[in-house]
PDB file of C-alpha atoms in Angstrom:
ATOM      1  CA  ALA A 257     115.150 105.147 147.377  1.00 78.00           C
ATOM      2  CA  GLN A 258     113.710 105.997 144.007  1.00 82.00           C
ATOM      3  CA  SER A 259     115.166 107.747 140.993  1.00 90.00           C
ATOM      4  CA  VAL A 260     113.824 108.845 137.631  1.00 94.00           C
ATOM      5  CA  THR A 261     115.737 109.285 134.393  1.00 95.00           C
ATOM      6  CA  GLN A 262     114.267 111.078 131.422  1.00 96.00           C
ATOM      7  CA  LEU A 263     116.472 110.052 128.566  1.00 94.00           C
ATOM      8  CA  ASP A 264     116.002 113.095 126.345  1.00 94.00           C
ATOM      9  CA  SER A 265     116.310 116.697 127.488  1.00 94.00           C
ATOM     10  CA  GLN A 266     114.791 118.043 124.265  1.00 96.00           C
ATOM     11  CA  VAL A 267     112.657 116.457 121.557  1.00 97.00           C
ATOM     12  CA  PRO A 268     111.938 118.447 118.388  1.00 97.00           C
ATOM     13  CA  VAL A 269     109.209 117.034 116.164  1.00 97.00           C
ATOM     14  CA  PHE A 270     107.071 118.206 113.259  1.00 97.00           C
ATOM     15  CA  GLU A 271     103.348 118.769 113.678  1.00 97.00           C
ATOM     16  CA  GLU A 272     101.216 115.636 113.103  1.00 97.00           C
ATOM     17  CA  ALA A 273     104.231 113.348 113.586  1.00 98.00           C
ATOM     18  CA  PRO A 274     104.303 110.727 116.359  1.00 97.00           C
ATOM     19  CA  VAL A 275     106.408 111.281 119.465  1.00 97.00           C
ATOM     20  CA  GLU A 276     107.774 109.228 122.348  1.00 97.00           C
ATOM     21  CA  LEU A 277     109.208 110.747 125.524  1.00 97.00           C
ATOM     22  CA  ARG A 278     111.239 108.192 127.406  1.00 97.00           C
ATOM     23  CA  CYS A 279     111.258 107.631 131.163  1.00 97.00           C
ATOM     24  CA  ASN A 280     113.078 104.987 133.186  1.00 97.00           C
ATOM     25  CA  TYR A 281     112.928 104.619 136.918  1.00 95.00           C
ATOM     26  CA  SER A 282     114.557 102.619 139.683  1.00 93.00           C
ATOM     27  CA  SER A 283     112.995 101.654 142.967  1.00 88.00           C
ATOM     28  CA  SER A 284     113.336  98.990 145.653  1.00 86.00           C
ATOM     29  CA  VAL A 285     109.559  99.092 146.267  1.00 84.00           C
ATOM     30  CA  SER A 286     106.491  99.209 144.071  1.00 84.00           C
ATOM     31  CA  VAL A 287     105.630 102.660 142.801  1.00 86.00           C
ATOM     32  CA  TYR A 288     102.934 104.771 141.275  1.00 89.00           C
ATOM     33  CA  LEU A 289     103.965 106.533 138.068  1.00 92.00           C
ATOM     34  CA  PHE A 290     102.957 109.917 136.727  1.00 94.00           C
ATOM     35  CA  TRP A 291     103.456 112.241 133.800  1.00 96.00           C
ATOM     36  CA  TYR A 292     103.042 115.976 134.322  1.00 96.00           C
ATOM     37  CA  VAL A 293     103.047 118.763 131.725  1.00 96.00           C
ATOM     38  CA  GLN A 294     104.287 122.309 132.270  1.00 96.00           C
ATOM     39  CA  TYR A 295     103.546 125.205 129.927  1.00 93.00           C
ATOM     40  CA  PRO A 296     105.833 128.275 130.076  1.00 88.00           C
ATOM     41  CA  ASN A 297     105.739 130.188 133.360  1.00 84.00           C
ATOM     42  CA  GLN A 298     103.062 127.945 134.801  1.00 90.00           C
ATOM     43  CA  GLY A 299     102.850 125.177 137.352  1.00 92.00           C
ATOM     44  CA  LEU A 300     102.721 121.491 136.492  1.00 94.00           C
ATOM     45  CA  GLN A 301      99.500 119.749 135.539  1.00 94.00           C
ATOM     46  CA  LEU A 302      98.872 116.046 135.985  1.00 93.00           C
ATOM     47  CA  LEU A 303      98.673 114.457 132.525  1.00 94.00           C
ATOM     48  CA  LEU A 304      98.187 110.794 133.400  1.00 92.00           C
ATOM     49  CA  LYS A 305      99.012 108.264 136.067  1.00 90.00           C
ATOM     50  CA  TYR A 306      99.526 104.546 136.560  1.00 88.00           C
ATOM     51  CA  LEU A 307      98.353 103.147 139.886  1.00 82.00           C
ATOM     52  CA  SER A 308      97.498  99.510 139.151  1.00 77.00           C
ATOM     53  CA  GLY A 309      95.621  97.343 136.677  1.00 78.00           C
ATOM     54  CA  SER A 310      96.002  97.896 132.950  1.00 80.00           C
ATOM     55  CA  THR A 311      99.539  98.868 132.074  1.00 83.00           C
ATOM     56  CA  LEU A 312      98.375 101.239 129.345  1.00 84.00           C
ATOM     57  CA  VAL A 313      96.965 104.535 130.582  1.00 85.00           C
ATOM     58  CA  GLU A 314      95.564 107.376 128.525  1.00 84.00           C
ATOM     59  CA  SER A 315      94.969 111.090 128.919  1.00 87.00           C
ATOM     60  CA  ILE A 316      92.045 113.094 127.580  1.00 79.00           C
ATOM     61  CA  ASN A 317      94.184 114.881 124.983  1.00 86.00           C
ATOM     62  CA  GLY A 318      95.550 111.839 123.159  1.00 92.00           C
ATOM     63  CA  PHE A 319      98.673 110.985 125.142  1.00 95.00           C
ATOM     64  CA  GLU A 320      99.237 107.478 126.446  1.00 95.00           C
ATOM     65  CA  ALA A 321     101.890 105.794 128.554  1.00 95.00           C
ATOM     66  CA  GLU A 322     102.676 102.155 129.139  1.00 92.00           C
ATOM     67  CA  PHE A 323     104.058 100.756 132.355  1.00 92.00           C
ATOM     68  CA  ASN A 324     106.716  98.131 131.674  1.00 91.00           C
ATOM     69  CA  LYS A 325     107.753  96.536 134.933  1.00 87.00           C
ATOM     70  CA  SER A 326     110.499  94.347 133.499  1.00 89.00           C
ATOM     71  CA  GLN A 327     112.181  97.317 131.825  1.00 88.00           C
ATOM     72  CA  THR A 328     111.231  99.751 134.617  1.00 92.00           C
ATOM     73  CA  SER A 329     109.973 102.200 132.054  1.00 94.00           C
ATOM     74  CA  PHE A 330     106.958 104.466 131.638  1.00 96.00           C
ATOM     75  CA  HIS A 331     107.334 106.065 128.207  1.00 97.00           C
ATOM     76  CA  LEU A 332     104.879 108.704 127.032  1.00 97.00           C
ATOM     77  CA  ARG A 333     103.568 108.555 123.464  1.00 97.00           C
ATOM     78  CA  LYS A 334     101.262 110.460 121.159  1.00 97.00           C
ATOM     79  CA  PRO A 335     100.505 109.301 117.600  1.00 96.00           C
ATOM     80  CA  SER A 336     100.081 112.809 116.171  1.00 97.00           C
ATOM     81  CA  VAL A 337     101.253 115.971 117.941  1.00 97.00           C
ATOM     82  CA  HIS A 338      99.937 119.512 117.673  1.00 96.00           C
ATOM     83  CA  ILE A 339     101.670 122.853 118.033  1.00 96.00           C
ATOM     84  CA  SER A 340      99.810 123.264 121.340  1.00 95.00           C
ATOM     85  CA  ASP A 341     101.612 120.212 122.763  1.00 96.00           C
ATOM     86  CA  THR A 342     104.823 122.258 122.954  1.00 97.00           C
ATOM     87  CA  ALA A 343     105.706 122.175 126.660  1.00 96.00           C
ATOM     88  CA  GLU A 344     107.977 120.511 129.194  1.00 96.00           C
ATOM     89  CA  TYR A 345     107.019 117.045 130.351  1.00 97.00           C
ATOM     90  CA  PHE A 346     108.023 115.512 133.678  1.00 96.00           C
ATOM     91  CA  CYS A 347     107.971 111.857 134.639  1.00 96.00           C
ATOM     92  CA  ALA A 348     107.544 111.146 138.359  1.00 94.00           C
ATOM     93  CA  VAL A 349     107.389 108.206 140.762  1.00 92.00           C
ATOM     94  CA  ARG A 350     105.950 107.786 144.233  1.00 88.00           C
ATOM     95  CA  PRO A 351     106.119 104.731 146.549  1.00 83.00           C
ATOM     96  CA  ASN A 352     102.779 102.966 146.836  1.00 77.00           C
ATOM     97  CA  THR A 353     103.434 101.668 150.341  1.00 71.00           C
ATOM     98  CA  GLY A 354     103.417 104.320 153.039  1.00 61.00           C
ATOM     99  CA  GLY A 355     105.627 106.867 151.333  1.00 61.00           C
ATOM    100  CA  PHE A 356     104.230 109.965 149.762  1.00 68.00           C
ATOM    101  CA  LYS A 357     107.221 111.900 148.510  1.00 79.00           C
ATOM    102  CA  THR A 358     107.249 112.170 144.732  1.00 88.00           C
ATOM    103  CA  ILE A 359     110.525 112.084 142.820  1.00 90.00           C
ATOM    104  CA  PHE A 360     110.614 113.981 139.526  1.00 92.00           C
ATOM    105  CA  GLY A 361     112.768 113.505 136.476  1.00 93.00           C
ATOM    106  CA  ALA A 362     114.714 116.416 135.014  1.00 93.00           C
ATOM    107  CA  GLY A 363     112.100 117.016 132.330  1.00 94.00           C
ATOM    108  CA  THR A 364     111.890 116.710 128.537  1.00 96.00           C
ATOM    109  CA  ARG A 365     111.171 119.774 126.466  1.00 96.00           C
ATOM    110  CA  LEU A 366     108.893 118.890 123.546  1.00 97.00           C
ATOM    111  CA  PHE A 367     109.062 121.378 120.703  1.00 97.00           C
ATOM    112  CA  VAL A 368     106.502 120.912 117.930  1.00 97.00           C
ATOM    113  CA  LYS A 369     107.380 122.601 114.646  1.00 96.00           C
ATOM    114  CA  ALA A 370     104.950 123.602 111.903  1.00 94.00           C
TER     115      ALA A 370
ATOM    116  CA  ASP B 283      86.853 126.330 141.587  1.00 66.00           C
ATOM    117  CA  GLY B 284      89.268 124.604 143.924  1.00 74.00           C
ATOM    118  CA  GLY B 285      92.966 125.092 143.486  1.00 93.00           C
ATOM    119  CA  ILE B 286      96.236 126.465 144.787  1.00 96.00           C
ATOM    120  CA  THR B 287      97.082 130.153 144.732  1.00 96.00           C
ATOM    121  CA  GLN B 288     100.667 131.302 144.853  1.00 97.00           C
ATOM    122  CA  SER B 289     101.641 134.937 145.271  1.00 96.00           C
ATOM    123  CA  PRO B 290     103.306 137.011 144.147  1.00 96.00           C
ATOM    124  CA  LYS B 291     103.939 135.759 140.623  1.00 95.00           C
ATOM    125  CA  TYR B 292     107.241 137.666 140.435  1.00 95.00           C
ATOM    126  CA  LEU B 293     109.418 138.672 143.387  1.00 94.00           C
ATOM    127  CA  PHE B 294     112.703 140.533 143.592  1.00 92.00           C
ATOM    128  CA  ARG B 295     115.014 140.183 146.565  1.00 88.00           C
ATOM    129  CA  LYS B 296     117.965 142.285 147.555  1.00 88.00           C
ATOM    130  CA  GLU B 297     121.094 140.733 148.989  1.00 84.00           C
ATOM    131  CA  GLY B 298     120.684 139.934 152.702  1.00 85.00           C
ATOM    132  CA  GLN B 299     116.913 140.239 152.670  1.00 90.00           C
ATOM    133  CA  ASN B 300     114.349 137.643 153.743  1.00 94.00           C
ATOM    134  CA  VAL B 301     111.283 137.187 151.556  1.00 95.00           C
ATOM    135  CA  THR B 302     108.125 135.136 152.034  1.00 96.00           C
ATOM    136  CA  LEU B 303     106.251 133.315 149.293  1.00 97.00           C
ATOM    137  CA  SER B 304     102.582 132.657 149.854  1.00 98.00           C
ATOM    138  CA  CYS B 305     100.745 129.410 149.090  1.00 98.00           C
ATOM    139  CA  GLU B 306      97.047 128.918 149.801  1.00 98.00           C
ATOM    140  CA  GLN B 307      94.825 125.955 148.849  1.00 97.00           C
ATOM    141  CA  ASN B 308      91.076 125.397 149.079  1.00 95.00           C
ATOM    142  CA  LEU B 309      91.143 121.723 148.125  1.00 92.00           C
ATOM    143  CA  ASN B 310      91.018 120.475 151.725  1.00 92.00           C
ATOM    144  CA  HIS B 311      94.246 118.582 151.074  1.00 90.00           C
ATOM    145  CA  ASP B 312      96.232 117.406 154.072  1.00 89.00           C
ATOM    146  CA  ALA B 313      99.697 117.482 152.517  1.00 91.00           C
ATOM    147  CA  MET B 314     101.518 120.460 151.048  1.00 94.00           C
ATOM    148  CA  TYR B 315     104.925 120.777 149.433  1.00 95.00           C
ATOM    149  CA  TRP B 316     107.437 123.339 148.227  1.00 97.00           C
ATOM    150  CA  TYR B 317     109.639 122.621 145.228  1.00 96.00           C
ATOM    151  CA  ARG B 318     112.376 124.616 143.608  1.00 96.00           C
ATOM    152  CA  GLN B 319     112.794 124.434 139.838  1.00 95.00           C
ATOM    153  CA  ASP B 320     116.028 125.326 138.051  1.00 92.00           C
ATOM    154  CA  PRO B 321     116.616 124.884 134.301  1.00 82.00           C
ATOM    155  CA  GLY B 322     117.717 121.350 133.460  1.00 76.00           C
ATOM    156  CA  GLN B 323     117.411 120.122 137.055  1.00 80.00           C
ATOM    157  CA  GLY B 324     113.766 119.283 137.345  1.00 86.00           C
ATOM    158  CA  LEU B 325     112.048 119.811 140.684  1.00 92.00           C
ATOM    159  CA  ARG B 326     113.813 119.564 144.025  1.00 93.00           C
ATOM    160  CA  LEU B 327     111.900 119.243 147.289  1.00 94.00           C
ATOM    161  CA  ILE B 328     112.490 121.991 149.846  1.00 96.00           C
ATOM    162  CA  TYR B 329     109.964 121.257 152.614  1.00 96.00           C
ATOM    163  CA  TYR B 330     106.778 119.264 153.011  1.00 94.00           C
ATOM    164  CA  SER B 331     103.969 119.051 155.516  1.00 94.00           C
ATOM    165  CA  GLN B 332     101.570 116.163 156.051  1.00 90.00           C
ATOM    166  CA  ILE B 333      99.455 117.820 158.724  1.00 91.00           C
ATOM    167  CA  VAL B 334      98.913 121.158 160.420  1.00 94.00           C
ATOM    168  CA  ASN B 335     101.688 122.211 162.805  1.00 95.00           C
ATOM    169  CA  ASP B 336     104.080 119.621 161.405  1.00 94.00           C
ATOM    170  CA  PHE B 337     106.595 119.795 158.563  1.00 95.00           C
ATOM    171  CA  GLN B 338     109.780 118.053 157.451  1.00 94.00           C
ATOM    172  CA  LYS B 339     112.870 119.068 155.533  1.00 95.00           C
ATOM    173  CA  GLY B 340     113.211 117.961 151.966  1.00 94.00           C
ATOM    174  CA  ASP B 341     116.386 117.538 149.974  1.00 92.00           C
ATOM    175  CA  ILE B 342     117.448 121.216 149.841  1.00 95.00           C
ATOM    176  CA  ALA B 343     116.033 122.842 153.001  1.00 96.00           C
ATOM    177  CA  GLU B 344     119.114 124.913 153.928  1.00 96.00           C
ATOM    178  CA  GLY B 345     118.366 128.629 153.742  1.00 95.00           C
ATOM    179  CA  TYR B 346     114.586 128.139 153.776  1.00 97.00           C
ATOM    180  CA  SER B 347     111.928 128.016 156.477  1.00 97.00           C
ATOM    181  CA  VAL B 348     108.211 127.197 156.519  1.00 98.00           C
ATOM    182  CA  SER B 349     105.186 127.173 158.816  1.00 97.00           C
ATOM    183  CA  ARG B 350     101.893 125.280 158.730  1.00 97.00           C
ATOM    184  CA  GLU B 351      99.559 126.998 161.183  1.00 97.00           C
ATOM    185  CA  LYS B 352      96.485 126.428 159.034  1.00 96.00           C
ATOM    186  CA  LYS B 353      95.523 123.558 156.762  1.00 96.00           C
ATOM    187  CA  GLU B 354      95.013 125.951 153.870  1.00 97.00           C
ATOM    188  CA  SER B 355      98.320 127.805 154.097  1.00 98.00           C
ATOM    189  CA  PHE B 356     101.994 126.823 153.747  1.00 98.00           C
ATOM    190  CA  PRO B 357     104.195 129.926 153.344  1.00 98.00           C
ATOM    191  CA  LEU B 358     107.867 129.619 152.428  1.00 98.00           C
ATOM    192  CA  THR B 359     110.491 132.090 153.654  1.00 97.00           C
ATOM    193  CA  VAL B 360     113.700 132.407 151.686  1.00 96.00           C
ATOM    194  CA  THR B 361     116.281 133.648 154.147  1.00 94.00           C
ATOM    195  CA  SER B 362     119.532 135.507 153.609  1.00 89.00           C
ATOM    196  CA  ALA B 363     121.315 132.215 154.301  1.00 89.00           C
ATOM    197  CA  GLN B 364     120.158 130.896 150.928  1.00 88.00           C
ATOM    198  CA  LYS B 365     123.107 131.879 148.739  1.00 86.00           C
ATOM    199  CA  ASN B 366     121.548 131.204 145.348  1.00 90.00           C
ATOM    200  CA  PRO B 367     117.805 131.858 145.653  1.00 92.00           C
ATOM    201  CA  THR B 368     117.074 132.859 142.067  1.00 94.00           C
ATOM    202  CA  ALA B 369     114.675 130.157 140.826  1.00 95.00           C
ATOM    203  CA  PHE B 370     111.076 129.260 140.088  1.00 95.00           C
ATOM    204  CA  TYR B 371     109.245 128.093 143.217  1.00 97.00           C
ATOM    205  CA  LEU B 372     106.286 125.750 143.044  1.00 96.00           C
ATOM    206  CA  CYS B 373     103.832 124.880 145.776  1.00 97.00           C
ATOM    207  CA  ALA B 374     101.795 121.682 145.558  1.00 95.00           C
ATOM    208  CA  SER B 375      99.243 119.770 147.579  1.00 93.00           C
ATOM    209  CA  SER B 376      97.883 116.244 147.659  1.00 89.00           C
ATOM    210  CA  ASP B 377      95.085 114.345 149.328  1.00 82.00           C
ATOM    211  CA  GLN B 378      96.662 111.962 151.803  1.00 69.00           C
ATOM    212  CA  LYS B 379      93.460 109.985 152.164  1.00 64.00           C
ATOM    213  CA  GLU B 380      93.539 109.093 148.528  1.00 56.00           C
ATOM    214  CA  GLY B 381      97.278 108.663 148.739  1.00 52.00           C
ATOM    215  CA  TRP B 382      98.038 108.345 145.107  1.00 63.00           C
ATOM    216  CA  GLY B 383      96.098 110.972 143.174  1.00 70.00           C
ATOM    217  CA  GLY B 384      99.082 113.004 142.219  1.00 83.00           C
ATOM    218  CA  TYR B 385      99.827 116.595 143.048  1.00 90.00           C
ATOM    219  CA  THR B 386      97.934 119.777 142.344  1.00 92.00           C
ATOM    220  CA  PHE B 387     100.364 122.601 141.660  1.00 95.00           C
ATOM    221  CA  GLY B 388     100.127 126.350 141.946  1.00 96.00           C
ATOM    222  CA  SER B 389     101.217 128.596 139.088  1.00 95.00           C
ATOM    223  CA  GLY B 390     104.558 129.383 140.713  1.00 95.00           C
ATOM    224  CA  THR B 391     106.582 132.342 141.974  1.00 96.00           C
ATOM    225  CA  ARG B 392     109.667 133.476 140.092  1.00 95.00           C
ATOM    226  CA  LEU B 393     112.213 134.876 142.550  1.00 95.00           C
ATOM    227  CA  THR B 394     115.127 136.976 141.334  1.00 93.00           C
ATOM    228  CA  VAL B 395     117.978 138.408 143.371  1.00 88.00           C
ATOM    229  CA  VAL B 396     118.861 141.964 142.400  1.00 85.00           C
TER     230      VAL B 396
END
């Protein structure tokens, strides 16, 4: 079985400051890792994913996440946030061998202040 | 454009009443899912379907029912047996052939008991 822990429920940060949203997971099998973003009253959108290969993955809007197998982490980072990045962010895992159910973390609410 | 359409966006249910939430996709995805979202709890899986005419219970299926008569459609019925149905409901789909591309989500239905 898999589980996902997002270590911060809320992260307030000033505009143009760096941010890190932390995600740890546990699994007895190898997994794919995802970050999703949810804006108010909307569905989730895939932000980035790690499937294999390079442990550092990037999104088109400046976010990046690094897969750390030894620490079972997949933290999301952005060097300089914008007001428009205010949203809820979900880390998720999915087995890469036969399974297809995705397990989501509880979410981290990022609040960017002017 | 391809995507998932959920309707209605807002739904009000009286005590003892069954209601059905619609989910339609034109992505030609094999798998479809229903999640329930409550504040601070992330997403919890209600039902999922990998193929037409087949579906499985998720983690919180009690009080819900589904059907998958067409590849494009996966409606969710919230029955009177669901004692606390007020929540945000999200439908998602994924391409089983790809297996790891992540989910595409609809924009959600907010259900309120009145």
